[in-house]
Amino acid sequence: MFDIQAVRSDFPILARQVHGQPLVYFDNAATSQKPQRVLDAIAHYYEATNSNVHRGVHTLSGEATDAYEGARVRIGQWFGVTDPGEIILLRGATEGLNLVAQVLATRLSPGDEVLVGETEHHANIVPWQQLATTHGIIVTKIPVNARGELSLTEAKALAVPGRTKVIAVGHVSNAIGAINDIPGFVQLAREVGAYSVIDGAQAAPHMRVNVAELGADFYAISAHKLCAPTGIGVLFGRRPLLEELPPWQGGGDMIERVSFSGTTFNVLPWKFEAGTPNIADTIGFAAALDYLDSIDFDAAIHHEETLHATLIQAMQAHPKIQVLGSPNKWVSVCSFNVVGAHPTDVGTLLDQLGFAVRTGHHCAMPTMEHFGLAGTARASLAFYNTREEIERFMNALDRVIGMLTD
Ligand SMILES: *Cc1c(COP(=O)(O)O)cnc(C)c1O
């Protein structure tokens, strides 16, 4: 049994009030809240073990290195990746996608094409556009269909062997919540000899993701949307590719030997991890995964899916609300507009009533443009939300609609 009240009590912030109202946190697609276990792990690291990793002969450095490298293995275990060399620890999904674009640039020539999903987060669009400027590559969008999913059929029509060199798509769109056909896109990339780059930032919090099974060349995730601290994320890459690609940033940790007559680079994964890493938050990430195991992640997802179905049903049935997209499969994101009201006004009034929702373009301006919207309000759920919060939300929305429309 998934004990929702016990789970909520693990998240201290959920007990707070906003404008004198109990907080209802529906902004989980922007970042998730953190359980006490994660906060404790970070505090414990700084209180008992803090030291720089990899270079020290002293006890603390050894302990910090063991904890940091142990966290890497733990993270790999969660995502089905057994080779620590394929797990590059970075600042977030954004940094992972920038790393991929910049190192792949050394393998691209002017006129080569990168197919990019129309519903991508800006983190999976802009790094490719930058290569268009610096390397003369062509960025072509894979169109979104009417339901809000990336069209594999249209991607197949666009992909050309010898010209298409990268297919970069999101596993789940953060503005709509649509789950895209990643096995299909990975297969297509393989068929045309292109690299597959998957933005998994919005998938990881809502489903079991087995990176090895998906088989993409690169898969980027963000820890802070998965109950872990901000400032940590992972780029998973296939070893043969990572071996052959050049390093990204230069500095400490990523080198084997430095001399003014030439420098040699460290082995994987450290070749791609220049400088002191985010040790504490990597340990916090492993603690978050331990926490998710302790509450039964599958049961948590099931609870969240039930909430989402309830929310979507109520929202779609509401005469004054328009929900963005209707994918065949989606995660617990609900992007919506109140007919005749601006999303910012909706979000501001909801905040007064204690509800945290996001408003605007959600870092996916091309998605908004496609659907002819300036922005939306977005309620995004997590497993620690409740059915009662959804009922209160629908009542609050009715009040807000009464205030904003006639
Ligand atoms: C949040 C998000 C990102 C950015 O992730 P960070 O770890 O915050 O850099 C990228 N893509 C999608 C789909 C996201 O939801």
PDB file of C-alpha atoms and ligand atoms in Angstrom, residues 29-30 91-97 119-124 170-175 199-203 221-225 231-233 362-363 378, ligand 1:
ATOM      1  CA  ALA A  29       7.911  19.809 -13.834  1.00  0.00           C
ATOM      2  CA  ALA A  30      10.055  22.849 -12.980  1.00  0.00           C
ATOM      3  CA  ARG A  91      25.276  20.310 -13.622  1.00  0.00           C
ATOM      4  CA  GLY A  92      21.973  19.259 -15.208  1.00  0.00           C
ATOM      5  CA  ALA A  93      20.275  18.162 -18.403  1.00  0.00           C
ATOM      6  CA  THR A  94      21.113  21.510 -20.008  1.00  0.00           C
ATOM      7  CA  GLU A  95      24.817  21.001 -19.464  1.00  0.00           C
ATOM      8  CA  GLY A  96      24.589  17.421 -20.757  1.00  0.00           C
ATOM      9  CA  LEU A  97      22.915  18.514 -24.002  1.00  0.00           C
ATOM     10  CA  THR A 119       8.336  20.392 -28.814  1.00  0.00           C
ATOM     11  CA  GLU A 120      11.860  20.377 -27.361  1.00  0.00           C
ATOM     12  CA  HIS A 121      12.852  22.351 -24.312  1.00  0.00           C
ATOM     13  CA  HIS A 122      15.164  25.199 -25.362  1.00  0.00           C
ATOM     14  CA  ALA A 123      18.063  23.174 -23.898  1.00  0.00           C
ATOM     15  CA  ASN A 124      17.696  20.740 -26.807  1.00  0.00           C
ATOM     16  CA  GLY A 170      12.779  14.707 -25.904  1.00  0.00           C
ATOM     17  CA  HIS A 171      11.484  11.566 -24.219  1.00  0.00           C
ATOM     18  CA  VAL A 172       8.671  13.636 -22.676  1.00  0.00           C
ATOM     19  CA  SER A 173       7.772  17.218 -23.616  1.00  0.00           C
ATOM     20  CA  ASN A 174       7.740  19.481 -20.582  1.00  0.00           C
ATOM     21  CA  ALA A 175       5.074  21.838 -21.957  1.00  0.00           C
ATOM     22  CA  ASP A 199      16.481  14.686 -23.514  1.00  0.00           C
ATOM     23  CA  GLY A 200      15.126  12.571 -20.657  1.00  0.00           C
ATOM     24  CA  ALA A 201      14.755  15.390 -18.109  1.00  0.00           C
ATOM     25  CA  GLN A 202      10.980  15.110 -17.969  1.00  0.00           C
ATOM     26  CA  ALA A 203      10.759  11.321 -18.322  1.00  0.00           C
ATOM     27  CA  ILE A 221      18.655  13.678 -17.259  1.00  0.00           C
ATOM     28  CA  SER A 222      18.254  16.204 -14.517  1.00  0.00           C
ATOM     29  CA  ALA A 223      18.366  15.133 -10.847  1.00  0.00           C
ATOM     30  CA  HIS A 224      16.471  18.049  -9.355  1.00  0.00           C
ATOM     31  CA  LYS A 225      13.191  16.905 -10.935  1.00  0.00           C
ATOM     32  CA  GLY A 231      22.957  21.535  -9.753  1.00  0.00           C
ATOM     33  CA  ILE A 232      23.327  17.868 -10.633  1.00  0.00           C
ATOM     34  CA  GLY A 233      22.434  15.874 -13.714  1.00  0.00           C
ATOM     35  CA  HIS A 362       7.850  26.767 -20.230  1.00  0.00           C
ATOM     36  CA  CYS A 363      11.177  27.092 -22.100  1.00  0.00           C
ATOM     37  CA  ARG A 378       0.826  24.464 -16.213  1.00  0.00           C
TER      38      ARG A 378
HETATM   39  C1  LIG B   1      13.928  20.920 -16.984  1.00  0.00           C
HETATM   40  C2  LIG B   1      14.190  20.457 -18.353  1.00  0.00           C
HETATM   41  C3  LIG B   1      15.435  20.658 -18.940  1.00  0.00           C
HETATM   42  C4  LIG B   1      16.541  21.411 -18.242  1.00  0.00           C
HETATM   43  O1  LIG B   1      17.072  20.635 -17.214  1.00  0.00           O
HETATM   44  P1  LIG B   1      18.092  21.249 -16.153  1.00  0.00           P
HETATM   45  O2  LIG B   1      18.592  20.058 -15.439  1.00  0.00           O
HETATM   46  O3  LIG B   1      17.269  22.130 -15.285  1.00  0.00           O
HETATM   47  O4  LIG B   1      19.142  21.957 -16.888  1.00  0.00           O
HETATM   48  C5  LIG B   1      15.636  20.177 -20.212  1.00  0.00           C
HETATM   49  N1  LIG B   1      14.663  19.516 -20.870  1.00  0.00           N
HETATM   50  C6  LIG B   1      13.444  19.303 -20.329  1.00  0.00           C
HETATM   51  C7  LIG B   1      12.421  18.551 -21.102  1.00  0.00           C
HETATM   52  C8  LIG B   1      13.171  19.776 -19.062  1.00  0.00           C
HETATM   53  O5  LIG B   1      11.963  19.560 -18.537  1.00  0.00           O
END
